[in-house]
Short mmCIF file of C-alpha atoms (C1' of nucleotides) in Angstrom, two decimals:
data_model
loop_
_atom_site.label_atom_id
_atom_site.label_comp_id
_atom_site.label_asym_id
_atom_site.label_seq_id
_atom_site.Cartn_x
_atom_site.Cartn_y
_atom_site.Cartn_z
CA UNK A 1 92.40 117.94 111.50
CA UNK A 2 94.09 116.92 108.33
CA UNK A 3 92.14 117.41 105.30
CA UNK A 4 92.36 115.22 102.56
CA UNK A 5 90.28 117.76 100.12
CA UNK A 6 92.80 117.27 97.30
CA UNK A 7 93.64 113.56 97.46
CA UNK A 8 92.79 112.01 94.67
CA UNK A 9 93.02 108.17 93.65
CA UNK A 10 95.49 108.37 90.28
CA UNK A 11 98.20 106.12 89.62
CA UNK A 12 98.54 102.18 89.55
CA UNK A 13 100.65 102.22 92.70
CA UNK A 14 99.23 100.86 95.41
CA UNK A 15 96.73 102.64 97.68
CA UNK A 16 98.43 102.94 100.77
CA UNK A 17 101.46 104.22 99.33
CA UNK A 18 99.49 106.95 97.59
CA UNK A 19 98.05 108.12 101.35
CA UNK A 20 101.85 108.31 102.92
CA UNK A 21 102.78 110.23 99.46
CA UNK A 22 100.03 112.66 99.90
CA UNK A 23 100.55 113.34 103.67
CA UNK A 24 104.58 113.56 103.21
CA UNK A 25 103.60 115.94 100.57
CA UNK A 26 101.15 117.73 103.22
CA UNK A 27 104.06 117.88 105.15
CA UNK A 28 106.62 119.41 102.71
CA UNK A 29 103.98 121.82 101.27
CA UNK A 30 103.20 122.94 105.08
CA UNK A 31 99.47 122.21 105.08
CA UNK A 32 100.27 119.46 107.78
CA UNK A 33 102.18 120.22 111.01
CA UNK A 34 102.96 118.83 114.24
CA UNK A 35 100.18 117.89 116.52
CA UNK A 36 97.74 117.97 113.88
CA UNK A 37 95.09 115.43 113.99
CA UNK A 38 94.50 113.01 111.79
CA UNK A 39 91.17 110.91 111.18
CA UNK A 40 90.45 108.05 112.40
CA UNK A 41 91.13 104.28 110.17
CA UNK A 42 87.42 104.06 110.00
CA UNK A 43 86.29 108.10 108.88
CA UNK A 44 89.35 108.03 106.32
CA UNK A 45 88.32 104.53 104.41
CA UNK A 46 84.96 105.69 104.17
CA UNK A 47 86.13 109.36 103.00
CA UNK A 48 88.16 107.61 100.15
CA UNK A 49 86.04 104.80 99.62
CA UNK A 50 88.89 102.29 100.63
CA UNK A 51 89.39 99.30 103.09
CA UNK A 52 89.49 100.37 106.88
CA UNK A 53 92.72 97.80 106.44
CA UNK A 54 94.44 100.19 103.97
CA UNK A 55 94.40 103.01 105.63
CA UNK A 56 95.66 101.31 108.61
CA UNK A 57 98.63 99.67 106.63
CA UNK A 58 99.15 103.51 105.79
CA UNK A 59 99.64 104.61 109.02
CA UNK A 60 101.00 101.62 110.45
CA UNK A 61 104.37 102.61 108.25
CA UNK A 62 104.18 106.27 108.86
CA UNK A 63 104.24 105.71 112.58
CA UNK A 64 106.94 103.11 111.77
CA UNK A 65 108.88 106.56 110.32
CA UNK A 66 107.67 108.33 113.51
CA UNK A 67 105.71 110.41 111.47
CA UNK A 68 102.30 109.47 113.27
CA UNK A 69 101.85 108.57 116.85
CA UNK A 70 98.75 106.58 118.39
CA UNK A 71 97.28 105.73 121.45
CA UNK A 72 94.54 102.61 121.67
CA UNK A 73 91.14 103.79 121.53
CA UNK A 74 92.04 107.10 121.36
CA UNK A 75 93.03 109.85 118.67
CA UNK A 76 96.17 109.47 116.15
CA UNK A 77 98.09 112.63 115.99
CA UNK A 78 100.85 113.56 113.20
CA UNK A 79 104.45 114.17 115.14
CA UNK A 80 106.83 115.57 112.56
CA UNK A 81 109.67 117.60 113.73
CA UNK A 82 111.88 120.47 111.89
CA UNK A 83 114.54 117.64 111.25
CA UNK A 84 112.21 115.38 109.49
CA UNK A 85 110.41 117.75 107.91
CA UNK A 86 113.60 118.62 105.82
CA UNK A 87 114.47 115.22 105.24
CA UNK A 88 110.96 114.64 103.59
CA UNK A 89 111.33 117.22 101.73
CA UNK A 90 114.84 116.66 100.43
CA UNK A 91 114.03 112.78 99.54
CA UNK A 92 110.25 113.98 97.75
CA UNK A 93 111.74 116.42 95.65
CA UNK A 94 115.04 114.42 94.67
CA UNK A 95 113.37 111.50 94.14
CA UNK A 96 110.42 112.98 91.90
CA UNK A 97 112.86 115.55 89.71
CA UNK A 98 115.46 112.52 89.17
CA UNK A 99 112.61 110.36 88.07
CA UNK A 100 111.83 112.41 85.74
CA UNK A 101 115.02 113.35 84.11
CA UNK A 102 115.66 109.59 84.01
CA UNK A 103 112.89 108.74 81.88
CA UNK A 104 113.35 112.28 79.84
CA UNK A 105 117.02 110.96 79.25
CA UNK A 106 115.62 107.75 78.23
CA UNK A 107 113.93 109.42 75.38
CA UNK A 108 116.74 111.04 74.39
CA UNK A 109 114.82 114.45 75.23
CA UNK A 110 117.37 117.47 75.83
CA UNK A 111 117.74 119.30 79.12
CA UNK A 112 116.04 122.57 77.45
CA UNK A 113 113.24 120.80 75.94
CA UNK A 114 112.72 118.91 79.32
CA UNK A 115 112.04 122.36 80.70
CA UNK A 116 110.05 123.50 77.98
CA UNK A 117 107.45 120.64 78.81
CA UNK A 118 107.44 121.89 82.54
CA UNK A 119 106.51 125.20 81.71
CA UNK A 120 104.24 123.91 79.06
CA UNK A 121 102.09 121.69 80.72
CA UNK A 122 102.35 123.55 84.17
CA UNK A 123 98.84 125.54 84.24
CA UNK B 1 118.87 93.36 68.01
CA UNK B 2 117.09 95.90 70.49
CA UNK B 3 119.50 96.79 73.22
CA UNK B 4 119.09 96.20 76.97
CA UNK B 5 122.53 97.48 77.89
CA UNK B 6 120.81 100.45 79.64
CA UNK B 7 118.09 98.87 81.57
CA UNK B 8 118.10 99.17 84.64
CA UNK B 9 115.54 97.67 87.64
CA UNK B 10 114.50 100.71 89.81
CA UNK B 11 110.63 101.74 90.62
CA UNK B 12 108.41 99.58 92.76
CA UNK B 13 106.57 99.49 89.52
CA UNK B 14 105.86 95.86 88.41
CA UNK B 15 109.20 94.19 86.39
CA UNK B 16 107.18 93.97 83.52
CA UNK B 17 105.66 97.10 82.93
CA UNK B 18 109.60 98.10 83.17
CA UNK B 19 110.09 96.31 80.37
CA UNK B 20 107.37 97.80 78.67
CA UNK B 21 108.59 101.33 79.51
CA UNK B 22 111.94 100.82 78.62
CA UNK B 23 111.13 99.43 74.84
CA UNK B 24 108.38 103.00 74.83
CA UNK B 25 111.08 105.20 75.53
CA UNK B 26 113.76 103.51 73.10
CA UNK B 27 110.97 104.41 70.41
CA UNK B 28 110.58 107.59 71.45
CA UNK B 29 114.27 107.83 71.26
CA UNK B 30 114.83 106.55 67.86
CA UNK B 31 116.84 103.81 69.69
CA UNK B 32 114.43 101.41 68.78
CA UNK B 33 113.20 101.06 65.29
CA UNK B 34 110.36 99.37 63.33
CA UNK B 35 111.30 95.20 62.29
CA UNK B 36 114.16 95.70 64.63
CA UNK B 37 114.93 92.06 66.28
CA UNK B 38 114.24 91.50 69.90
CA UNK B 39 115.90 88.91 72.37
CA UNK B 40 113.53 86.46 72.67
CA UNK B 41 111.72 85.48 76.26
CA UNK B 42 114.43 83.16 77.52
CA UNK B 43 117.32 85.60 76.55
CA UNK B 44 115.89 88.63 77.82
CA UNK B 45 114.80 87.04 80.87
CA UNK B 46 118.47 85.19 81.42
CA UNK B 47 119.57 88.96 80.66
CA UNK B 48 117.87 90.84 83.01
CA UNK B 49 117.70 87.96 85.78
CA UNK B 50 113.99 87.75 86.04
CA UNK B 51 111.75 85.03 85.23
CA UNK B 52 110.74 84.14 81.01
CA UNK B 53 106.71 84.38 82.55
CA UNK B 54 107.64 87.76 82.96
CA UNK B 55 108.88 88.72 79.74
CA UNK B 56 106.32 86.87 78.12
CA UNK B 57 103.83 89.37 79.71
CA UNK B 58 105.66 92.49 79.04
CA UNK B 59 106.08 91.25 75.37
CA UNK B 60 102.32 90.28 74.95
CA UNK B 61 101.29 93.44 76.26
CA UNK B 62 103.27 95.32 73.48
CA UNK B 63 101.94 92.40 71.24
CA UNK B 64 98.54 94.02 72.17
CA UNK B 65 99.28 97.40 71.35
CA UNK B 66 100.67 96.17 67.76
CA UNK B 67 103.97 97.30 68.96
CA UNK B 68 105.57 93.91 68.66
CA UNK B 69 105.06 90.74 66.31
CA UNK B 70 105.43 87.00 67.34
CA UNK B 71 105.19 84.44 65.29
CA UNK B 72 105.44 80.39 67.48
CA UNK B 73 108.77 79.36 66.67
CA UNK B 74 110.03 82.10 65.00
CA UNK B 75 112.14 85.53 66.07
CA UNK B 76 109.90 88.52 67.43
CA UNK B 77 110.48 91.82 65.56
CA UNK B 78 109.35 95.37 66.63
CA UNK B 79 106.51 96.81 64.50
CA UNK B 80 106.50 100.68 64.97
CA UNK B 81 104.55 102.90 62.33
CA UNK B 82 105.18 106.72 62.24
CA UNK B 83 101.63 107.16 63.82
CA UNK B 84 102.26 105.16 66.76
CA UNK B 85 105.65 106.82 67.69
CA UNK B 86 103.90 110.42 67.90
CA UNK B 87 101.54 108.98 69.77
CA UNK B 88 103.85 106.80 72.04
CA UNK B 89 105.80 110.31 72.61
CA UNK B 90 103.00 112.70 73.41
CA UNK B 91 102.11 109.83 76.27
CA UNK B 92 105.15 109.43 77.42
CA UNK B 93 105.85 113.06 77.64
CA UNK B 94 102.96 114.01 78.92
CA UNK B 95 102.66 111.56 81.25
CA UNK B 96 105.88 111.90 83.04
CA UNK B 97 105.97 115.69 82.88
CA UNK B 98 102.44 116.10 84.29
CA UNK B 99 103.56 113.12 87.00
CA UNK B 100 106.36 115.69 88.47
CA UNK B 101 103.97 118.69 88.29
CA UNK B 102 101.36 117.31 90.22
CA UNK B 103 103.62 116.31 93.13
CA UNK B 104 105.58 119.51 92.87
CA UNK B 105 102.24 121.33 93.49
CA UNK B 106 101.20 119.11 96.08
CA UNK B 107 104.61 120.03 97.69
CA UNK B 108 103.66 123.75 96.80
CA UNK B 109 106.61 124.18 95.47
CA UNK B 110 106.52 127.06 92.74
CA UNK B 111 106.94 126.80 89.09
CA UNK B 112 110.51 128.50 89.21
CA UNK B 113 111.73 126.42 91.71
CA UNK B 114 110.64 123.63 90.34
CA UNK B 115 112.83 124.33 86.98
CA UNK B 116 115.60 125.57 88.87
CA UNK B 117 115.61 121.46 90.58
CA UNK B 118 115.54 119.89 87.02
CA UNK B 119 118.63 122.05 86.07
CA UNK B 120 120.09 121.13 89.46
CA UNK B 121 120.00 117.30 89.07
CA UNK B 122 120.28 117.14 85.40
CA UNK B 123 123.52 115.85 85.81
"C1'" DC C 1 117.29 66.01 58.43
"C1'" DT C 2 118.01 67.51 62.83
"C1'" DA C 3 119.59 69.95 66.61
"C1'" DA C 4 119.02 74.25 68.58
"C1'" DC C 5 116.32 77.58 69.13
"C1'" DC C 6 111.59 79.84 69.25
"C1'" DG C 7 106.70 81.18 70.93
"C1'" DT C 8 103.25 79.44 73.69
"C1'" DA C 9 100.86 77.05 77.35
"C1'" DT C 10 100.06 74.83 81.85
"C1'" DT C 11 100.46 73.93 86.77
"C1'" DA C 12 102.14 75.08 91.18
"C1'" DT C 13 103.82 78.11 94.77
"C1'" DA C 14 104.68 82.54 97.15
"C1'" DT C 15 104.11 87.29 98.23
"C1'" DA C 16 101.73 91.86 97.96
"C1'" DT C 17 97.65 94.30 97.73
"C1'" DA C 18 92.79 95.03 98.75
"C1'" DT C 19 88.41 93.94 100.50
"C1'" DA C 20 85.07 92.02 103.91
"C1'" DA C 21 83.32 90.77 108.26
"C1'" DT C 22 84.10 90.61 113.11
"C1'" DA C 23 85.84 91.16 117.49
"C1'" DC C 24 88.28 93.05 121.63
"C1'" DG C 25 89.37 96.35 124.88
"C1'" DG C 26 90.75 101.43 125.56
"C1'" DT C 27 89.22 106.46 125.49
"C1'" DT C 28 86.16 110.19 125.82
"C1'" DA C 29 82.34 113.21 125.81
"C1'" DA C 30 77.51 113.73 127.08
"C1'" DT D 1 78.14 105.64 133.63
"C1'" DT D 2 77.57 104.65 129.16
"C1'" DA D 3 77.22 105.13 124.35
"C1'" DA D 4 79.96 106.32 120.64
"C1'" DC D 5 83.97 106.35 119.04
"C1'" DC D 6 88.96 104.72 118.75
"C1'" DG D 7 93.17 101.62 117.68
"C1'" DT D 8 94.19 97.03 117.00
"C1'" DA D 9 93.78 92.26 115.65
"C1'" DT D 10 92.11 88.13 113.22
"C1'" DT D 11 90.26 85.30 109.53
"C1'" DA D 12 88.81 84.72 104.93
"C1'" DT D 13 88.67 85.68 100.01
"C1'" DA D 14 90.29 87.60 95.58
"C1'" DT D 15 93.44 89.50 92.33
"C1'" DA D 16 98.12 90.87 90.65
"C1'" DT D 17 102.79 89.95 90.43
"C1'" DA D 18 106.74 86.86 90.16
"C1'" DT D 19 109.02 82.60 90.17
"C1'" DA D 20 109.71 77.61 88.99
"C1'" DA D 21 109.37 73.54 86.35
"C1'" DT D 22 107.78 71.45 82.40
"C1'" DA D 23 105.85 70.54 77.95
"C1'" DC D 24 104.32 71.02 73.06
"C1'" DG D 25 104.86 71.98 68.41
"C1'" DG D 26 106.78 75.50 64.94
"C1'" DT D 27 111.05 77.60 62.69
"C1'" DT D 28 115.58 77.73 61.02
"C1'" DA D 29 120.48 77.27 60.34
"C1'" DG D 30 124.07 73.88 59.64
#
DNA sequence: CTAACCGTATTATATATATAATACGGTTAA
DNA sequence: TTAACCGTATTATATATATAATACGGTTAG
């Protein structure tokens, strides 16, 4: 069963993106596999303290990736092969370094500073 | 006149709190400086392509934070003190920094390799 | 002075996001 | 079998975001 232990509710995007973020980043990081199981719409709204809705709109578009697979009235399951799993983690960690060295070039903050702050605020 | 040249429309962050990002990190930059002239709502919204409603929010929001000064009828100027700039940086900075640690982590990827992807995609 | 701007405000419409309340039929374990 | 779940769907309401069209009076340069 997927555990979502360390999600936690942070930035102003919207909810259901933040629950596909944190299980893509499940995936990358390894704490979610193939097969796993995942909880039910109902059990995961009342875990977060969301909408039953939200959740669903979560893993409505994660199934749409083929990243979740369900059956009516029974159990969803995560299906993530070695393929995706690399693509995932090639689009996460692109898209979240270049993000930041767009906005740290938008301050006009040099390369060796930018990694100064890294190891700075790291810990 | 504050510069738009380098804006560009990316995140599926709302248009306006683009805006307001991109005027921060000019100031942070030095790009932007205090009683420098800004395009007013119609120009900056014929500019960028978006609606004047919109720019009218961003600029009232920065109107909140004493960042920027309106008067009805007249040309809006930026109002930046030394005080606000330090503190616009250390957000910005720390925001965007810890933003990329926290999904690196999430990703478990390690402090080293995460330093070794900013020098990758610096350029 | 006056025309061309300017900030500001209002009303309407549309979409996205989130919640709430319900309902239906499928699956599964006791 | 049946009760407790499950996925799925629908309807309604509310707020945020974005656009569109329009209007009012203030400011300023020629």
């Amino acid at each position: 069963m997927i555990s979502f232990e360390h999600f936690k509710m942070e930035d102003g995007s919207p909810i259901y993106s933040q629950i596909i973020q944190y299980i893509k980043r499940g995936i990358v990081a390894g704490t979610i596999k193939d097969q796993d199981e995942i909880p039910s719409r109902r059990v995961l709204s009342s875990l977060l303290g969301v909408n039953p809705n939200t959740v669903q709109k979560a893993y409505r578009i994660l199934e749409d990736e083929n990243l979740i697979e369900s059956r009516s009235g029974a159990k969803s399951y995560m299906t993530v092969r070695e393929a995706q799993i690399a693509l995932v983690r090639t689009q996460l960690m692109e898209g979240n370094t270049k993000a930041l060295i767009h906005a740290m070039k938008q301050m006009g903050i040099s390369k060796e500073d930018a990694l100064v702050l890294v190891e700075k605020f790291w810990d």
